Coordinates of C-alpha atoms in Angstrom, one line a residue:
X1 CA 0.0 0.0 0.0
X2 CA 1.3 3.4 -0.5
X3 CA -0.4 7.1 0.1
X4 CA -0.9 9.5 -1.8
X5 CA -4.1 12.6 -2.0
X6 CA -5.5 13.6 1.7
X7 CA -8.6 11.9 3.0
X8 CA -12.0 13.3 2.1
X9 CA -15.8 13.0 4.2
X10 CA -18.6 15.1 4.3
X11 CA -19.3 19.0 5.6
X12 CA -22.0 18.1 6.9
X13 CA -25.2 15.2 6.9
X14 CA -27.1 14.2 3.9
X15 CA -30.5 12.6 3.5
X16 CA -31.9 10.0 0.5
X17 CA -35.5 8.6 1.2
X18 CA -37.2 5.9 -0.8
X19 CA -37.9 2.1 -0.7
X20 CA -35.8 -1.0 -2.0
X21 CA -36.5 -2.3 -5.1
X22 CA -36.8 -6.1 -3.7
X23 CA -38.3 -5.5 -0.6
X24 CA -40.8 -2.5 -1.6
X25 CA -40.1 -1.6 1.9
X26 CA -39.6 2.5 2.6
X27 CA -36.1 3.6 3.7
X28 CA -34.0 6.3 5.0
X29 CA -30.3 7.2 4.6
X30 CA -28.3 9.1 6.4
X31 CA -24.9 10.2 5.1
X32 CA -22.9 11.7 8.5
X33 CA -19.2 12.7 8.2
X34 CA -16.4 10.1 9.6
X35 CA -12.9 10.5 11.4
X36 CA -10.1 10.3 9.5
X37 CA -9.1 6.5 8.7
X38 CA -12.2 5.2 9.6
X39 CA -13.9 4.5 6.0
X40 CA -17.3 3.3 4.7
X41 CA -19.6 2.3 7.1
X42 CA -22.6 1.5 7.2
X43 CA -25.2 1.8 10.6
X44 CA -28.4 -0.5 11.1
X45 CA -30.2 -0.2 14.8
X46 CA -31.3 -3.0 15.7
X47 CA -32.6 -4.3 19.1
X48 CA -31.9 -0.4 20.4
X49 CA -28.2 -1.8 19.6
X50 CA -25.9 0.2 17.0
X51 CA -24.4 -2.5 14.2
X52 CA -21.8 -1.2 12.6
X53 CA -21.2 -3.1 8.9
X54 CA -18.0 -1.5 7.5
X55 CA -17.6 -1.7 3.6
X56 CA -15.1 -4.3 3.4
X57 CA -14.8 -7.4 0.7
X58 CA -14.8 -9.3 4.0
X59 CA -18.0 -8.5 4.9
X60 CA -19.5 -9.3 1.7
X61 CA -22.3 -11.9 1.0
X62 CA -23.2 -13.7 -2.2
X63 CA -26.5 -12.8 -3.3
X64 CA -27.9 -12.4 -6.9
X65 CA -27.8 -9.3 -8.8
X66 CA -26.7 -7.3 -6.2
X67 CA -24.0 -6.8 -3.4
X68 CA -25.0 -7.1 -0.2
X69 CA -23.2 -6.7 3.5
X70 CA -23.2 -8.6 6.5
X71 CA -21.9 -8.2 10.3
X72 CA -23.1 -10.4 13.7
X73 CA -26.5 -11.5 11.6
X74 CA -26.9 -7.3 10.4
X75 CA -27.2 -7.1 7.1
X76 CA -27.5 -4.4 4.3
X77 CA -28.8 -4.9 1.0
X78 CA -28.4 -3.6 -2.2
X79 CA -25.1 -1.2 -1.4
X80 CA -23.5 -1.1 -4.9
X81 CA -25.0 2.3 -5.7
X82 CA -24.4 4.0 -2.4
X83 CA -20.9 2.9 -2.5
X84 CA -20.3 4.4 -6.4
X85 CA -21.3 7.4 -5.3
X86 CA -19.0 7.9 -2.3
X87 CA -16.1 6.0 -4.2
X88 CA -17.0 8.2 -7.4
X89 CA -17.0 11.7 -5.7
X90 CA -13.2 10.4 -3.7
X91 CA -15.6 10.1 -0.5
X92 CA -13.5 7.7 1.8
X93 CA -14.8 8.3 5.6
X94 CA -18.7 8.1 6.2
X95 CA -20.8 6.8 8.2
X96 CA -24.2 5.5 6.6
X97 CA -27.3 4.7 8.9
X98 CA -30.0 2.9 7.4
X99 CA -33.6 2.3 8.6
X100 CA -34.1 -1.0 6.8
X101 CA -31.3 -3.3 5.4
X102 CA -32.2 -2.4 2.0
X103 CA -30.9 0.8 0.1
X104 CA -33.3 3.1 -1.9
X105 CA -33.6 1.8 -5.5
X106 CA -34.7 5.4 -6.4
X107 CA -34.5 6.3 -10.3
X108 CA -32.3 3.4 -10.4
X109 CA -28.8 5.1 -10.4
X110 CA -27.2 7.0 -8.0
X111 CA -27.7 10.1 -8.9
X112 CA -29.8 10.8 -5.7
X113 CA -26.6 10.1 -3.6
X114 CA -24.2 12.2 -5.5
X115 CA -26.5 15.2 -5.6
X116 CA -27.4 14.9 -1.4
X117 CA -23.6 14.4 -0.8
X118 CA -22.6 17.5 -3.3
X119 CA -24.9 19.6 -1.1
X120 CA -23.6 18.8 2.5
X121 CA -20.1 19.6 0.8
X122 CA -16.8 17.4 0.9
X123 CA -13.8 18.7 3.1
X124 CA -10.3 17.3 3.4
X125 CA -8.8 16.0 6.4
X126 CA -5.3 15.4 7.7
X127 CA -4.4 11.8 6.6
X128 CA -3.6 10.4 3.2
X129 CA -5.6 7.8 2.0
X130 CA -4.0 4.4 1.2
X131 CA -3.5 3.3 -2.3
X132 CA -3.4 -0.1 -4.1
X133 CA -1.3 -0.1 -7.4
X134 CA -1.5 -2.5 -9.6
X135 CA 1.8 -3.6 -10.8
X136 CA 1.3 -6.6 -13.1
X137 CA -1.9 -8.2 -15.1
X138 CA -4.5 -10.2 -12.8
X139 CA -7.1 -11.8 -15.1
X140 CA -10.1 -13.9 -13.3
X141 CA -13.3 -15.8 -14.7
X142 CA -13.9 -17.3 -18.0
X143 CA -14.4 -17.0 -21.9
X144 CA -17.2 -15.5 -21.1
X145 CA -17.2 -13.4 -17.8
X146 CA -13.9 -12.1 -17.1
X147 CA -12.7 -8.9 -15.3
X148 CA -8.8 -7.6 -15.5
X149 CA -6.8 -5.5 -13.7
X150 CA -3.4 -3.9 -15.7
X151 CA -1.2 -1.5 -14.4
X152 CA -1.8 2.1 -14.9
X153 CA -0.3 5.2 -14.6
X154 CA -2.1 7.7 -13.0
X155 CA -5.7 6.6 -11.2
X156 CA -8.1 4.6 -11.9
X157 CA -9.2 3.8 -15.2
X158 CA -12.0 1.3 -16.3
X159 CA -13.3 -0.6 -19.8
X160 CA -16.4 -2.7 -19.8
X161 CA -17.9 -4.6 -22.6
X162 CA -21.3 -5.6 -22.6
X163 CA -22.6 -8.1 -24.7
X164 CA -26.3 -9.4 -25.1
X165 CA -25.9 -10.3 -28.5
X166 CA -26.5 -8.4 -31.7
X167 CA -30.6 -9.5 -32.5
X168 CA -30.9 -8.1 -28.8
X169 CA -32.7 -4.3 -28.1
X170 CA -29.5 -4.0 -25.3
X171 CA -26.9 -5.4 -27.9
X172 CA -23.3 -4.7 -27.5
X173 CA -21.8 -1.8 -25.8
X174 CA -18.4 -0.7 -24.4
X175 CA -17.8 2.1 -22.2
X176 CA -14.0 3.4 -21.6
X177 CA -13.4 6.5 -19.5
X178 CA -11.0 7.7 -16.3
X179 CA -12.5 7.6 -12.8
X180 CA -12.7 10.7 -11.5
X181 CA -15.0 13.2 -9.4
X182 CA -16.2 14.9 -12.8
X183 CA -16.3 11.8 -14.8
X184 CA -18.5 10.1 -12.7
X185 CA -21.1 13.1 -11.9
X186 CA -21.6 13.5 -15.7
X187 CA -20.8 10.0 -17.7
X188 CA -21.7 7.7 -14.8
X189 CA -24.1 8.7 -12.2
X190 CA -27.5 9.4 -14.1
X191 CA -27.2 5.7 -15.7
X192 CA -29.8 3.1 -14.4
X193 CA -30.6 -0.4 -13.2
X194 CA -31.9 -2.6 -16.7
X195 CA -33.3 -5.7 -16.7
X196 CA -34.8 -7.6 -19.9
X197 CA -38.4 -8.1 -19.8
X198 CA -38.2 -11.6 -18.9
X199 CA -36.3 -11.4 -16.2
X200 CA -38.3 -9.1 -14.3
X201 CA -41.5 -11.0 -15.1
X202 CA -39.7 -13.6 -12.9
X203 CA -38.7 -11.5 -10.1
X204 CA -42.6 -10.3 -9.7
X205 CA -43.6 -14.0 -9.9
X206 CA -41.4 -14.8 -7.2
X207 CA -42.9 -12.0 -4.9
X208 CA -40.2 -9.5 -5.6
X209 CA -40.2 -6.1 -6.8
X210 CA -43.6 -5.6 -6.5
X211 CA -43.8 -1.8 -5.7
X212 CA -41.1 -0.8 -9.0
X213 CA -42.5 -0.2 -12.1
X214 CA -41.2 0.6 -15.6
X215 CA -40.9 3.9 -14.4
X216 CA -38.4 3.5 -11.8
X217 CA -35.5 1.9 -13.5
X218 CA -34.8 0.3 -17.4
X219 CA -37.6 -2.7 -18.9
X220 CA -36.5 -3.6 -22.0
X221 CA -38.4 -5.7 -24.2
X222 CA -37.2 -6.6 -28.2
X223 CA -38.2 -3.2 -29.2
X224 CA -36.4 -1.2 -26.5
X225 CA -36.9 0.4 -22.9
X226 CA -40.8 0.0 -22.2
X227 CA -42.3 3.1 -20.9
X228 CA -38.9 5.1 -20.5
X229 CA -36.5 6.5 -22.7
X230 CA -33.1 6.3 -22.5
X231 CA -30.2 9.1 -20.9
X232 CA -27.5 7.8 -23.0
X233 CA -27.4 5.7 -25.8
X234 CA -25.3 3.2 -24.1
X235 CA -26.5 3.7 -20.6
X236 CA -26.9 0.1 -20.1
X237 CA -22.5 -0.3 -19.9
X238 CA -22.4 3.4 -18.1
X239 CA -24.7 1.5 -15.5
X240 CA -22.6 -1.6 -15.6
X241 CA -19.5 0.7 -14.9
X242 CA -21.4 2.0 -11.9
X243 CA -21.7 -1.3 -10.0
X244 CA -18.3 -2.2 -11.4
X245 CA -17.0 1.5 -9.2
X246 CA -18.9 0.7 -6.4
X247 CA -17.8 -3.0 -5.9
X248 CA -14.2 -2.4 -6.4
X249 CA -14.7 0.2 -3.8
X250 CA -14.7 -2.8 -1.2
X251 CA -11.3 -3.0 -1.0
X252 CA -11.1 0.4 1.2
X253 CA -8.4 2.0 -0.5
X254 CA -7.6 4.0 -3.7
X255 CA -7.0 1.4 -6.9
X256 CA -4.4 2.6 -9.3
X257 CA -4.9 0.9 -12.4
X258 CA -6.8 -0.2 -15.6
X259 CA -10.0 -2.5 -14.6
X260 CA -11.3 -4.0 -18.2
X261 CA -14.2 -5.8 -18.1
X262 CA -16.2 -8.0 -20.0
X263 CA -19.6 -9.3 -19.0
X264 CA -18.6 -9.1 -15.1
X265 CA -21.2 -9.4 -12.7
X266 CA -21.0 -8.7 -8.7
X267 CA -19.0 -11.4 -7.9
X268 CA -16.2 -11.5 -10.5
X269 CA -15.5 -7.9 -9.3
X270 CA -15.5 -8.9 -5.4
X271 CA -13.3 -11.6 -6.0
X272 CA -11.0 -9.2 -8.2
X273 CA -11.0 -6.9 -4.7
X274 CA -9.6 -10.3 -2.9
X275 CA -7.2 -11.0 -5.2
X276 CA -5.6 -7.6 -5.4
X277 CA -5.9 -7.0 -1.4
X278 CA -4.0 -10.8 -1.1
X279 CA -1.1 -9.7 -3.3
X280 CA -0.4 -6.7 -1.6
X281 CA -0.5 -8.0 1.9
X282 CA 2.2 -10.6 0.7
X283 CA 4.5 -8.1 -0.9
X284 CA 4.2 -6.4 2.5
X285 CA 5.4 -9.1 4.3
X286 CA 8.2 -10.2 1.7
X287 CA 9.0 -6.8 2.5
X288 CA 9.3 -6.7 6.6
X289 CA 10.9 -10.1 6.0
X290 CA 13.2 -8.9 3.6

């Protein structure tokens, strides 16, 4: 690890209201500012007791289509979003208290988060925040689901290709772009949640999703988004880069390098975060030992 640009948290507290997507259950979040050092974290109450759930890889729990957090049987749900936006605007110490496990789907991107945390403001403090580079290629998955990390320069660059086939309405798109403050709030923040048609006619049948409608996030059938219209004509990868921010996010530090993607889901990313955080604890220790 190695440090580099001072820590960042809030001014001052920030509010997004809303319900979870799965759960159709209402929901309050509460952004508050965090001592230096002490990074994402997020708050549940339960029992009258304070749970703490810091936003760690090692905390994570494998759940479908989403990323979800758990600490002493307190969970969150959903955190992928939340996380982008901190990790996008260089927010590294926050606490985040939560009524319910779930996070707001709102519009389906996290534009709701960057715009409350723009207006309590973001201050420096007096500690540099740990950085990550990536010195050589790490390549994980499959022919057909594979994420990459290459070394890079300066930052934190990322390249996702997605692929649903060319007869598809999503088809293929590939999104390349630096990470930063200003890049995210314009390229990456307004892009939403999709699904194919299909595949949310099976989350209602299973009992999910009940309260979201086409409305509140991306439907496509074979003709297009049904009952929306689109931000960006690739807003389907901007969205994947989203998720892609806010799960590599996990590893509590500042990544240097060149993230290329193709067809990565939650858990490729995650494990990505492992592999990195390994490597760099044993060049650590060959270091002390050396």
């Amino acid at each position: 690890m190695h440090a580099s640009r001072k820590q960042r948290t809030l001014a001052g507290r920030a509010m997004v209201a809303g319900y979870g997507y799965w759960s159709g259950r209402d929901v309050r979040v509460e952004f508050r500012p965090a001592a230096a050092g002490s990074g994402v974290t997020f708050v549940r109450t339960i029992d009258g007791a304070a749970v703490r759930i810091p936003a760690s890889v090692l905390h994570r729990v494998e759940s479908p289509r989403r990323t979800n957090l758990a600490v002493k049987g307190a969970s969150v749900e959903m955190v992928e979003h939340v996380l982008a936006a901190l990790a996008g605007l260089k927010i590294d110490n926050c606490d985040v208290h939560v009524d319910q496990p779930e996070m707001p789907g709102c519009d389906g991107s996290c534009q709701a988060f960057v715009d409350a945390l723009d207006a309590a403001g973001i201050v420096e403090q007096d500690a540099v925040r740990p950085q990550l580079i990536v010195r050589e290629v790490t390549r994980l998955g499959d022919d057909d689901h594979w994420i990459e990390a290459r070394p890079h320069q300066n930052g934190m660059a990322v390249k996702f290709r997605l692929d649903y086939g060319a007869g598809n309405a999503i088809g293929r798109q590939t999104l390349q772009l630096p990470v930063t403050p200003d890049s995210f709030r314009r390229e990456i923040a307004p892009a939403r949640t999709f699904l194919l048609k299909e595949e949310a006619d099976w989350l209602l049948a299973q009992g999910m999703g009940k309260r979201t409608t086409p409305q509140d996030l991306l439907i496509f059938d074979a003709h297009g988004p049904i009952e929306n219209e689109l931000r960006f004509a690739d807003e389907c990868v901007r969205h994947k880069v989203l998720d892609l921010i806010g799960d590599l996010s996990l590893a509590g530090c500042d990544l240097v390098g060149h993230f290329i993607a193709h067809r990565s889901g939650h858990r490729l990313n995650a494990d990505m975060v492992r592999v990195l955080l390994n490597e760099a604890e044993r060049v650590e220790v060959r270091r002390k030992s050396a």
